Structure formats: C-alpha cells, structure tokens
Coordinates of C-alpha atoms in Angstrom, one line a residue:
D173 CA 137.3 -133.8 -114.6
D174 CA 139.9 -134.4 -111.6
G175 CA 142.3 -130.9 -111.9
R176 CA 144.6 -132.7 -113.9
G177 CA 143.2 -132.3 -117.3
G178 CA 143.8 -135.1 -120.1
G179 CA 141.1 -137.3 -119.0
D180 CA 138.0 -134.9 -120.7
A181 CA 137.2 -136.5 -123.9
S182 CA 137.4 -140.4 -122.0
T183 CA 134.8 -139.2 -119.4
S184 CA 133.0 -137.6 -121.4
A185 CA 132.4 -140.5 -123.6
A186 CA 132.2 -142.4 -121.7
A187 CA 129.2 -140.2 -120.0
T188 CA 127.0 -140.4 -123.4
A189 CA 128.1 -144.4 -123.1
A190 CA 125.3 -147.3 -123.7
V191 CA 127.0 -148.5 -120.7
D192 CA 127.1 -148.2 -116.9
N193 CA 129.9 -150.0 -116.7
L194 CA 133.0 -148.4 -117.8
H195 CA 135.6 -146.2 -115.3
F196 CA 138.5 -144.2 -115.8
I197 CA 140.8 -143.7 -113.3
A198 CA 143.1 -141.9 -112.9
C199 CA 146.0 -143.3 -110.1
N200 CA 149.8 -144.5 -109.0
A201 CA 148.4 -148.5 -111.2
N202 CA 151.3 -149.7 -108.9
V203 CA 149.9 -148.6 -105.7
S204 CA 146.1 -148.5 -105.9
L205 CA 145.3 -151.4 -107.9
R206 CA 145.6 -153.9 -105.2
G207 CA 143.5 -152.3 -102.7
L208 CA 140.8 -150.7 -105.4
R209 CA 139.5 -154.8 -105.1
V210 CA 137.5 -153.8 -108.3
P211 CA 135.3 -157.9 -108.9
N212 CA 135.2 -157.5 -112.3
L213 CA 138.2 -155.7 -113.9
S214 CA 138.2 -156.9 -117.6
V215 CA 140.7 -154.9 -119.4
V216 CA 143.2 -152.8 -118.6
T217 CA 145.7 -151.1 -120.9
I218 CA 149.1 -149.7 -119.7
L219 CA 150.1 -146.9 -121.9
F220 CA 153.5 -145.2 -122.9
P221 CA 153.8 -146.6 -119.7
D222 CA 158.1 -146.0 -119.4
P223 CA 159.7 -143.2 -120.4
W224 CA 162.9 -145.2 -117.8
S225 CA 164.7 -146.3 -121.4
R226 CA 167.6 -146.4 -119.3
K227 CA 169.0 -148.7 -116.4
K228 CA 169.6 -147.0 -113.3
H229 CA 165.8 -145.3 -113.6
A230 CA 164.7 -149.3 -114.3
N231 CA 163.0 -149.1 -110.7
R232 CA 160.8 -146.2 -111.2
R233 CA 159.2 -148.8 -114.9
V234 CA 155.7 -149.3 -114.3
V235 CA 155.3 -152.4 -116.0
T236 CA 157.8 -154.8 -113.4
P237 CA 156.8 -158.4 -112.1
A238 CA 155.7 -157.4 -108.9
F239 CA 152.8 -155.0 -111.8
V240 CA 152.3 -158.3 -113.4
R241 CA 151.3 -160.2 -110.0
T242 CA 148.7 -157.7 -109.2
L243 CA 146.8 -157.8 -113.2
A244 CA 147.3 -161.2 -112.9
D245 CA 145.3 -160.9 -109.8
A246 CA 143.1 -158.4 -110.3
L247 CA 141.9 -159.4 -113.8
T248 CA 138.6 -161.6 -114.3
R249 CA 139.7 -164.8 -116.2
G250 CA 139.7 -164.2 -119.3
G251 CA 140.8 -160.4 -119.0
R252 CA 143.0 -158.6 -121.1
V253 CA 145.7 -156.6 -121.0
Y254 CA 146.4 -154.1 -123.8
C255 CA 149.8 -152.2 -123.2
C256 CA 152.1 -150.6 -125.7
S257 CA 155.3 -148.8 -125.8
D258 CA 157.3 -146.3 -128.2
V259 CA 160.8 -147.9 -127.2
K260 CA 160.7 -151.2 -128.6
P261 CA 164.1 -152.1 -126.3
L262 CA 160.8 -151.5 -123.4
A263 CA 158.5 -152.6 -124.8
T264 CA 160.0 -156.2 -125.9
E265 CA 161.0 -156.3 -121.8
M266 CA 157.4 -155.9 -121.1
Y267 CA 156.1 -158.6 -123.3
A268 CA 158.7 -161.3 -121.8
L269 CA 157.5 -159.8 -117.9
F270 CA 154.0 -160.4 -119.5
L271 CA 154.5 -163.7 -120.8
G272 CA 156.7 -165.2 -118.8
H273 CA 154.3 -165.4 -115.7
G274 CA 153.0 -167.9 -117.2
A275 CA 148.7 -165.8 -116.5
F276 CA 149.1 -163.7 -120.1
E277 CA 149.1 -164.9 -123.4
L278 CA 149.9 -163.0 -126.5
D279 CA 146.6 -162.0 -129.1
D280 CA 147.8 -163.5 -132.2
E281 CA 144.9 -162.4 -134.3
M282 CA 145.5 -158.5 -132.3
Y283 CA 149.7 -158.5 -132.7
A284 CA 148.7 -158.7 -136.2
E285 CA 145.8 -156.7 -137.2
L286 CA 148.2 -154.1 -134.9
G287 CA 151.7 -155.4 -135.1
E288 CA 154.6 -153.4 -134.2
T289 CA 155.1 -149.8 -135.6
R290 CA 157.1 -146.9 -135.6
E291 CA 157.9 -143.9 -135.1
G292 CA 156.6 -141.7 -137.8
E293 CA 155.2 -144.8 -140.1
G294 CA 151.9 -144.1 -141.3
E295 CA 152.0 -140.6 -141.0
G296 CA 150.4 -138.8 -144.2
E297 CA 149.1 -142.2 -146.0
G298 CA 146.5 -141.1 -148.1
E299 CA 147.3 -137.5 -148.0
G300 CA 147.1 -135.3 -151.5
E301 CA 145.6 -137.9 -153.7

C-alpha cells in the first residue's frame, strides 16, 4: 500500500497470482512512463482518465498525441492498450488519437464483445427473477 488508497485489492491479487511479472504503478503516466524504461511492457490500461471534457481544460488530459507516441515507443510489439471513458466525446477523441498514430489498431473481436455502454446500462439485470 502506497498510502494513497484504492490499490489494496489489485496489489493483493498480484501478490497471490501465479505470476511474477505483474506490477501496478501509481504515477503520472505522461511524466513517468518514458523514464521507467520497462523492457517488456505489454499491456497498459487507461480507465476513465479524463474528467476534463471542456475545451479549456484539454491540456490536462492524459491521452494526448504525445502520450500516444510514448505508449507506441514503450510497448512491446503486439502490446495492447485498454482504454475506456464514460464521456462519449472524450472516448471518441481517444479512439481517434490511437488509430491516427498508425501503431495501433482496433481489436474488432474485443470491441464486439465489450462494445459501448451508457451510464446505468446493464445495472439491475437479472434482479428479481
């Protein structure tokens, strides 16, 4: 536990997993990723990164053209980025940034499985049956 909270469940799961190459890092990815020089970085997850939906706050966003370039350089060949947002315009923007880079492609099978959802969609399914 790094004292920030929120990481206990994932770090506990990593500690009991049957792998020795699973790590969680709490950092500012835009600043720290390049300096980490992880030689075998194969998966990056970016979950709800940008609460800054207003244009005047665009410079605060995590997923920027520079960050996409950094990820493209840092990931191993065939590496994956899982990214999601609950703000449709920001999700569309992130999608365009990754596809526009050229090093990334949409996993049609994964997208078909997970697709798009809206807030509250799927909640309560199966209840009361």
